[in-house]
Amino acid sequence: MANFNLKDRVIECKIVYYGPGRGGKTTNLQYIHKAFKKQTTGEMISINTKGDRTLFFDFLPLGLGKIKGCEIKVQLYTVPGQVRYSSTRKMVLKGVDGVVFVADSLEVRRKENMLSLKDLQQNLAEQKKSIFKIPLVLQYNKRDLAKESIPLLSVKLMERELNGKLKVPSFPASALKGTGVRATLQECLKLTLQHLQRELKWAG
Amino acid sequence: MKSLVKEAELYRTQGLLEESKERYLEVLQLIEKNQRFQSNKKAINVIKDRIVGLERDLAEIDQETEAPELSGKVQDLIKNLFSFSQNKDAAEMEGAVALARFGQYERALAEFNSLLDKGTLPLIAAKNVLRCHLALSSTDAAIDQFRKWLSGELLSKKQLRDIRSFLEYVLKRKGIQTKLPEVVGESSQKPKEVGSEGGFLDVCSVKMRLESGPCKGSTKELDVTFQSGNVISLIVSAKDKDLIDSFMPGIRLRGVHFFSSICVFRANGIVSEWTSIKTGPRRGDYVLSITIDRSDKLDIL
């Protein structure tokens, strides 16, 4: 749950990038770190293995300035996608306010996308949060690989399989090129802040 | 075949090593079936080399899931990130336990000692100090620490007795025969305790019958290295790879016997994580995390 400092009128919220391993969560944050230079309030911290796989998490703090008289601070995190890091994902997800689910468009990762989304649902449920109620945005990453003639899942199929029941905003993207990264984050921020406004009854 | 090779290469650059290997194996099968390509020994060797390289990378990744020694700044971040309680004392304890769970034993030890000095949840802090020493393979340091506490005033007699039986049990489980000094006298001073230390029983070891994997059907007994509430961590020797393979994350362990210093209880558990240790005397061994299912009834045996 977001931290609302009434006295100083500061709201600090947490957005977690979730999804299967090697799907592009860290690449999203790396692009945001470059593209949102003005909003970045600290350096990006990544704890990786030698193979550049996220071991614990990535962390990037942002400052969005004042909205309705409150200073908004955002902490962006990624989770390790590999199946074995289940308890780390649970820990990073604690106190989450909004989620970006980064799905891999590669056809060979179809099953992993579904398993990871199910894992997200279960881990949110352990925090007594519903995947249907939390601010959530889906991103279909690696769309640029279509040009390389690599078998990709169609956006239509991904929508049906991942977003059929959720019906949340979704964006085709290429985190490597930066396409769709900004739009994904902006939508997640919008949903999260709207949600917090209702929850915290915060007004200008 | 060209498109298969292209796919395999792309998956390799994306870090999708299993997928890449599968594609290269398909390419190899195609070559072997097609007489036209069979004479191209050079191409066959290139593909075979790629497969060997991928297998080597996959094996390395298996060994790379260790907790490296992180910078102070990152350790601070971990400490803050994993402190969720509104209560300041509980939050500090959570941060210190998180450091230990991520293998930052030296820093965790300093944090637990600092909490103990401040009188914050002293019983939990003291037991975790001992766990850190034991995780660093410093059995003597753990015993020396207990002796120091005996002659100091940080802990009450009641707490010291509890810690003594905890340490005695852990050492016994490790096969270390040593006579710990007795706690003499009645508790007269009020412990410098802040907050409640109520929570899950301290678990020293577990015994379970494995229902899946290569060790299916066998009964195993393992020592607990760390505990945070209902999550316990165990160290398994690298020699027991079969055992590790029997503990895939998400597997439900039924009817596990949990041994604490005061009782034995039976409950279900879920394998939540495993990582390998790269540094220190236990390099190469594995750390397993098991969550004790709180929703089930705990049977005291």
XYZ file of C-alpha atoms in Angstrom:
505
model
C 0.000 0.000 0.000
C 1.273 3.476 -0.894
C 2.869 5.583 1.780
C 0.917 8.837 2.233
C 2.687 11.456 4.329
C -0.186 13.767 5.234
C 2.001 16.406 6.876
C 4.353 16.928 3.920
C 1.706 15.886 1.381
C 3.924 13.271 -0.242
C 2.595 10.082 -1.789
C 5.048 7.258 -2.459
C 3.768 4.389 -4.545
C 5.217 1.153 -5.839
C 4.881 -0.236 -9.346
C 6.192 -3.709 -10.103
C 7.134 -5.038 -13.551
C 6.174 -8.713 -13.565
C 6.433 -11.416 -16.218
C 8.321 -14.488 -17.423
C 12.124 -14.632 -17.366
C 13.976 -12.938 -20.242
C 10.754 -11.174 -21.275
C 12.177 -7.635 -21.109
C 11.252 -6.279 -17.656
C 14.766 -4.991 -16.952
C 15.015 -3.588 -20.503
C 11.820 -1.605 -19.809
C 13.392 -0.054 -16.713
C 16.659 0.629 -18.530
C 14.774 2.513 -21.214
C 12.746 4.459 -18.627
C 15.977 5.347 -16.843
C 17.263 6.922 -20.072
C 14.007 8.424 -21.335
C 12.743 9.838 -18.023
C 16.029 11.506 -17.040
C 14.270 14.563 -15.580
C 11.973 12.455 -13.427
C 14.660 10.058 -12.205
C 15.514 10.829 -8.586
C 18.229 8.226 -8.092
C 20.275 5.703 -9.965
C 18.925 2.433 -11.224
C 20.027 -0.515 -9.145
C 20.161 -3.997 -10.657
C 21.202 -7.173 -8.914
C 21.987 -9.617 -11.680
C 23.767 -12.886 -12.182
C 26.668 -13.071 -14.636
C 24.261 -14.056 -17.404
C 22.406 -10.747 -16.911
C 19.447 -12.487 -15.377
C 17.771 -10.580 -12.561
C 18.773 -12.267 -9.307
C 16.800 -10.248 -6.744
C 15.229 -7.182 -8.374
C 15.857 -3.946 -10.288
C 14.957 -0.646 -8.665
C 14.391 2.814 -10.139
C 12.988 5.784 -8.182
C 11.037 8.502 -10.034
C 9.588 11.842 -8.963
C 6.513 12.988 -10.880
C 6.168 16.418 -9.291
C 2.948 17.722 -7.759
C -0.485 16.394 -8.617
C -3.518 17.845 -6.811
C -1.268 19.454 -4.214
C 0.665 16.259 -3.447
C 4.208 15.400 -4.413
C 4.208 12.028 -6.134
C 7.158 9.683 -5.771
C 7.168 6.383 -7.650
C 9.348 3.352 -7.050
C 9.668 1.016 -10.017
C 10.748 -2.566 -9.417
C 11.184 -5.682 -11.496
C 10.972 -9.218 -10.153
C 13.212 -12.136 -11.153
C 11.242 -13.999 -13.789
C 12.760 -17.442 -13.410
C 10.418 -19.954 -11.798
C 12.864 -20.848 -9.008
C 12.783 -17.329 -7.473
C 9.230 -17.635 -6.260
C 9.778 -16.323 -2.728
C 11.816 -13.324 -3.995
C 8.930 -12.392 -6.288
C 6.530 -12.588 -3.359
C 8.734 -10.310 -1.291
C 9.192 -7.730 -4.055
C 5.461 -7.757 -4.727
C 4.605 -6.892 -1.117
C 2.882 -3.537 -0.805
C 2.515 -3.138 -4.591
C 0.183 -0.398 -5.867
C 0.289 -1.090 -9.604
C 1.572 -3.833 -11.920
C 2.923 -3.895 -15.462
C 2.859 -7.440 -16.797
C 5.505 -7.803 -19.510
C 4.544 -10.724 -21.747
C 6.992 -12.166 -24.260
C 5.633 -12.170 -27.827
C 7.870 -15.052 -28.896
C 5.782 -18.090 -29.779
C 8.136 -20.344 -27.808
C 7.284 -18.381 -24.617
C 3.519 -18.799 -24.858
C 3.231 -21.207 -21.947
C 5.638 -19.182 -19.755
C 3.468 -16.059 -20.192
C 0.404 -17.882 -18.937
C 2.244 -19.506 -16.033
C 3.705 -16.167 -14.961
C 0.310 -14.443 -15.069
C -1.128 -17.241 -12.958
C 1.799 -16.861 -10.558
C 1.051 -13.124 -10.308
C -2.590 -13.848 -9.534
C -1.629 -16.311 -6.782
C 0.978 -14.026 -5.234
C -1.441 -11.087 -5.205
C -4.095 -13.310 -3.640
C -1.655 -14.147 -0.820
C -1.594 -10.398 -0.104
C -5.391 -10.415 -0.225
C -5.310 -8.458 -3.486
C -7.242 -9.356 -6.607
C -5.662 -9.358 -10.046
C -9.044 -8.095 -11.289
C -8.965 -5.042 -9.016
C -5.335 -3.944 -8.813
C -4.187 -1.323 -11.366
C -2.732 -3.551 -14.086
C -1.434 -3.005 -17.603
C -0.274 -5.685 -20.041
C 2.623 -5.171 -22.408
C 3.257 -7.457 -25.375
C 6.988 -7.051 -25.737
C 9.451 -7.906 -28.538
C 7.070 -6.970 -31.370
C 10.108 -5.718 -33.336
C 11.145 -9.345 -33.910
C 8.330 -9.723 -36.438
C 10.691 -8.069 -38.940
C 13.225 -10.819 -38.329
C 10.718 -13.489 -39.400
C 10.853 -15.095 -35.962
C 7.592 -16.866 -34.993
C 5.623 -14.462 -32.806
C 2.259 -14.780 -31.103
C -0.275 -12.475 -32.694
C -1.513 -9.578 -30.554
C -5.031 -10.937 -31.067
C -4.046 -14.321 -29.611
C -2.185 -12.726 -26.695
C -5.211 -10.563 -25.986
C -7.455 -13.616 -25.951
C -5.167 -15.778 -23.824
C -3.849 -13.225 -21.347
C -6.404 -10.440 -21.352
C -9.618 -12.278 -22.163
C -10.867 -12.168 -18.589
C -8.824 -9.266 -17.227
C -9.797 -6.753 -19.902
C -7.115 -4.266 -18.840
C -5.244 -1.786 -21.074
C -2.571 -3.491 -23.197
C 0.255 -2.233 -25.401
C 2.380 -3.857 -28.107
C 5.966 -2.838 -27.425
C 9.640 -3.209 -28.077
C 11.471 -2.378 -24.873
C 14.784 -2.618 -26.709
C 13.762 0.139 -29.145
C 11.616 1.979 -26.604
C 8.392 1.560 -28.537
C 5.368 1.369 -26.228
C 7.423 1.622 -23.027
C 6.382 5.178 -22.213
C 2.710 4.514 -23.018
C 2.695 1.393 -20.820
C 4.165 3.206 -17.841
C 1.956 6.262 -18.290
C -1.174 4.121 -18.368
C -0.107 2.174 -15.292
C 0.692 5.414 -13.448
C -2.671 6.880 -14.434
C -4.574 3.814 -13.182
C -2.492 3.610 -10.002
C -2.941 7.276 -9.107
C -6.678 7.118 -9.828
C -6.902 4.073 -7.602
C -4.915 5.765 -4.812
C -7.053 8.876 -5.102
C -10.109 6.748 -4.376
C -8.404 4.717 -1.630
C -6.696 7.593 0.171
C -9.509 10.062 -0.526
C -6.823 12.541 -1.516
C -7.885 15.842 -3.073
C -6.203 19.135 -3.853
C 16.984 -25.186 -42.009
C 18.251 -21.635 -42.427
C 15.265 -20.239 -40.560
C 15.747 -22.783 -37.767
C 19.372 -21.685 -37.352
C 18.271 -18.050 -37.367
C 15.713 -18.787 -34.649
C 18.251 -20.717 -32.599
C 20.729 -17.832 -32.807
C 18.141 -15.257 -31.835
C 16.986 -17.275 -28.816
C 20.614 -17.622 -27.765
C 21.152 -13.851 -27.894
C 17.907 -13.369 -25.961
C 19.176 -15.665 -23.211
C 16.528 -18.280 -24.008
C 19.095 -21.044 -23.923
C 16.783 -24.058 -23.636
C 14.770 -22.847 -26.623
C 17.963 -22.217 -28.582
C 19.294 -25.692 -27.804
C 16.024 -27.274 -28.925
C 16.243 -25.509 -32.287
C 19.882 -26.533 -32.801
C 18.947 -30.139 -31.997
C 16.218 -29.930 -34.641
C 18.792 -28.659 -37.121
C 21.103 -31.537 -36.252
C 18.293 -34.055 -36.754
C 17.503 -32.551 -40.142
C 21.140 -32.827 -41.211
C 21.344 -36.419 -40.085
C 18.186 -37.308 -42.046
C 19.296 -35.563 -45.215
C 22.085 -37.242 -47.180
C 22.838 -34.024 -49.066
C 24.035 -32.369 -45.842
C 25.693 -35.358 -44.206
C 28.974 -34.778 -46.016
C 29.181 -31.215 -44.654
C 31.189 -32.173 -41.582
C 32.148 -28.566 -40.935
C 28.511 -27.454 -40.569
C 27.735 -30.461 -38.356
C 30.647 -29.625 -36.079
C 29.591 -25.968 -35.838
C 26.092 -27.005 -34.750
C 27.465 -29.552 -32.286
C 29.801 -26.920 -30.819
C 26.878 -24.552 -30.407
C 24.902 -27.226 -28.520
C 27.856 -27.997 -26.251
C 28.298 -24.251 -25.599
C 24.628 -23.864 -24.719
C 24.762 -26.853 -22.370
C 27.803 -25.329 -20.685
C 26.004 -21.958 -20.312
C 22.923 -23.670 -18.892
C 25.053 -25.530 -16.357
C 26.783 -22.262 -15.409
C 23.448 -20.550 -14.861
C 22.499 -23.384 -12.533
C 25.581 -22.581 -10.477
C 25.153 -18.805 -10.738
C 22.066 -18.476 -8.610
C 24.161 -17.601 -5.593
C 23.860 -14.564 -3.368
C 26.902 -12.414 -4.129
C 28.360 -10.058 -1.529
C 26.534 -6.812 -2.315
C 27.599 -3.223 -1.741
C 26.508 -1.444 1.439
C 24.177 0.731 -0.586
C 22.384 -2.249 -2.102
C 22.252 -3.968 1.275
C 20.569 -0.836 2.660
C 18.069 -0.976 -0.150
C 17.282 -4.630 0.550
C 16.886 -3.832 4.235
C 14.414 -1.055 3.462
C 12.595 -2.867 0.699
C 11.863 -5.897 2.829
C 10.744 -4.011 5.935
C 6.994 -3.911 5.680
C 5.691 -3.628 9.237
C 4.354 -0.332 10.513
C 5.936 -1.182 13.863
C 9.495 0.179 13.786
C 11.038 -2.698 15.752
C 9.354 -5.378 13.682
C 10.379 -3.538 10.498
C 14.034 -3.416 11.579
C 13.947 -7.123 12.367
C 12.380 -7.908 8.973
C 15.140 -5.940 7.254
C 17.860 -7.849 9.086
C 16.235 -11.219 8.370
C 15.946 -10.247 4.687
C 19.689 -9.564 4.572
C 20.373 -13.009 6.017
C 17.941 -14.681 3.635
C 19.774 -13.099 0.705
C 23.076 -14.441 1.982
C 24.419 -11.143 3.360
C 25.421 -12.850 6.616
C 28.148 -10.447 7.779
C 25.887 -7.414 7.470
C 22.927 -9.314 8.934
C 25.073 -10.267 11.921
C 25.888 -6.600 12.534
C 22.201 -5.692 12.272
C 21.068 -8.420 14.691
C 23.762 -7.412 17.176
C 22.672 -3.790 16.926
C 19.021 -4.778 17.532
C 20.090 -6.845 20.510
C 22.063 -3.939 21.963
C 19.005 -1.729 21.620
C 16.853 -4.371 23.313
C 14.685 -4.801 20.238
C 13.051 -8.238 20.135
C 16.116 -9.635 21.952
C 15.217 -13.313 21.834
C 14.701 -13.309 18.065
C 17.773 -11.114 17.548
C 19.974 -13.371 19.694
C 18.887 -16.564 17.952
C 19.527 -14.947 14.598
C 22.999 -13.853 15.727
C 23.736 -17.515 16.446
C 22.215 -18.579 13.116
C 24.490 -16.096 11.305
C 27.573 -17.463 13.069
C 26.523 -20.998 12.202
C 25.799 -20.058 8.577
C 29.295 -18.610 8.386
C 30.479 -21.973 9.696
C 31.692 -20.363 12.924
C 30.432 -22.859 15.486
C 33.067 -21.680 17.963
C 31.974 -18.077 17.462
C 28.370 -19.064 18.236
C 29.413 -20.799 21.461
C 31.687 -17.886 22.467
C 28.839 -15.483 21.833
C 26.569 -17.484 24.124
C 29.240 -17.399 26.847
C 29.505 -13.610 26.505
C 25.746 -13.221 26.874
C 25.866 -15.371 30.006
C 28.237 -12.951 31.666
C 26.406 -9.842 30.438
C 23.057 -8.249 31.175
C 21.566 -8.008 27.718
C 19.343 -11.028 28.185
C 17.224 -12.298 31.054
C 17.835 -15.724 32.609
C 14.640 -16.972 31.016
C 15.784 -15.806 27.593
C 19.251 -17.287 28.137
C 17.725 -20.670 29.004
C 15.656 -20.550 25.841
C 18.720 -19.611 23.760
C 20.804 -22.315 25.443
C 18.330 -25.058 24.591
C 18.091 -23.680 21.033
C 21.887 -23.702 20.573
C 22.279 -27.083 22.263
C 19.713 -28.612 19.927
C 21.257 -27.059 16.804
C 24.761 -28.231 17.769
C 23.490 -31.717 18.551
C 21.837 -31.876 15.164
C 25.158 -30.914 13.611
C 26.812 -33.789 15.462
C 28.827 -31.432 17.670
C 29.221 -32.747 21.197
C 29.945 -29.853 23.514
C 28.890 -28.968 27.025
C 27.378 -25.513 27.030
C 27.619 -23.583 30.295
C 24.451 -23.700 32.414
C 22.321 -20.647 33.090
C 22.521 -20.241 36.867
C 20.034 -18.437 39.079
C 16.492 -17.211 38.764
C 15.342 -14.405 36.539
C 15.304 -11.294 38.685
C 15.730 -8.552 36.144
C 13.023 -7.507 33.767
C 14.155 -8.217 30.230
C 14.885 -5.155 28.094
C 12.273 -6.340 25.637
C 10.569 -4.027 23.217
C 7.465 -5.264 21.438
C 6.178 -8.784 21.180
C 8.265 -11.767 20.196
C 5.245 -13.934 19.688
C 5.200 -15.676 16.344
C 6.161 -18.973 14.852
C 8.008 -21.565 16.893
C 11.735 -21.740 16.199
C 12.276 -24.739 13.972
C 15.662 -26.454 14.262
C 15.177 -29.296 11.795
C 12.603 -31.007 9.589
C 11.804 -34.564 8.590
C 9.699 -35.421 5.570
C 8.808 -38.186 3.128
C 9.308 -37.066 -0.452
C 6.399 -37.685 -2.777
C 7.992 -36.734 -6.080
C 11.304 -36.376 -7.909
C 14.333 -38.703 -7.927
C 14.103 -39.249 -4.144
C 10.416 -40.158 -4.234
C 9.450 -42.471 -1.385
C 12.483 -41.758 0.781
C 12.437 -39.985 4.148
C 14.875 -37.096 4.668
C 15.911 -35.152 7.733
C 17.472 -31.694 7.285
C 18.715 -28.886 9.544
C 17.196 -25.416 9.459
C 19.708 -22.609 8.928
C 17.409 -19.588 8.983
C 13.852 -18.783 9.817
C 11.678 -15.768 9.174
C 8.208 -16.374 10.599
C 6.821 -19.393 8.815
C 9.556 -19.472 6.140
C 12.504 -21.751 6.891
C 15.759 -22.092 4.968
C 17.761 -25.316 4.791
C 21.191 -26.046 3.402
C 21.521 -29.147 1.220
C 24.879 -30.506 0.131
C 25.787 -30.191 -3.538
C 26.366 -33.959 -3.461
C 22.601 -34.393 -2.944
C 21.587 -33.072 -6.388
C 18.848 -35.711 -6.504
C 17.436 -34.268 -3.325
C 17.471 -30.748 -4.793
C 15.680 -32.037 -7.878
C 13.013 -33.467 -5.578
C 12.293 -29.984 -4.197
C 11.054 -28.085 -7.230
C 9.554 -24.688 -6.290
C 5.817 -24.902 -5.728
C 5.852 -28.547 -4.593
C 3.615 -29.182 -1.609
C 5.221 -31.226 1.172
C 2.660 -33.101 3.213
C 2.957 -34.138 6.846
C 6.375 -32.597 7.477
C 7.720 -33.066 11.019
C 9.089 -29.765 12.352
C 11.445 -30.151 15.309
C 11.735 -27.164 17.638
C 13.675 -27.022 20.891
C 10.447 -27.374 22.871
C 8.246 -29.659 20.798
C 7.719 -31.483 17.530
C 4.790 -30.554 15.323
C 3.470 -31.773 12.019
C 2.249 -29.502 9.238
C 2.312 -29.072 5.475
C 4.924 -26.989 3.678
C 5.484 -25.517 0.226
C 8.896 -25.312 -1.460
C 9.220 -21.614 -2.228
C 12.772 -21.250 -3.575
C 16.227 -22.744 -3.952
C 19.542 -21.065 -4.696
C 23.140 -22.233 -4.732
C 25.904 -20.809 -2.541
C 28.964 -19.571 -4.390
C 31.159 -18.133 -1.686
C 32.367 -19.254 1.724
C 32.929 -22.692 3.179
C 29.605 -23.965 1.873
C 30.310 -22.975 -1.688
C 28.467 -25.176 -4.141
C 25.808 -26.262 -1.651
C 22.158 -25.257 -1.989
C 19.772 -23.201 0.144
C 16.150 -24.310 0.096
C 13.273 -22.196 1.388
C 10.121 -23.888 2.632
C 6.982 -22.030 3.697
C 5.085 -23.723 6.528
C 1.425 -23.631 5.606
C -0.334 -21.598 8.290
C -3.781 -22.357 6.911
C -3.477 -26.000 7.954
C -3.775 -27.349 11.463
C -0.430 -27.773 13.226
C -0.418 -31.124 15.057
C 1.761 -31.095 18.153
C 3.274 -34.595 18.423
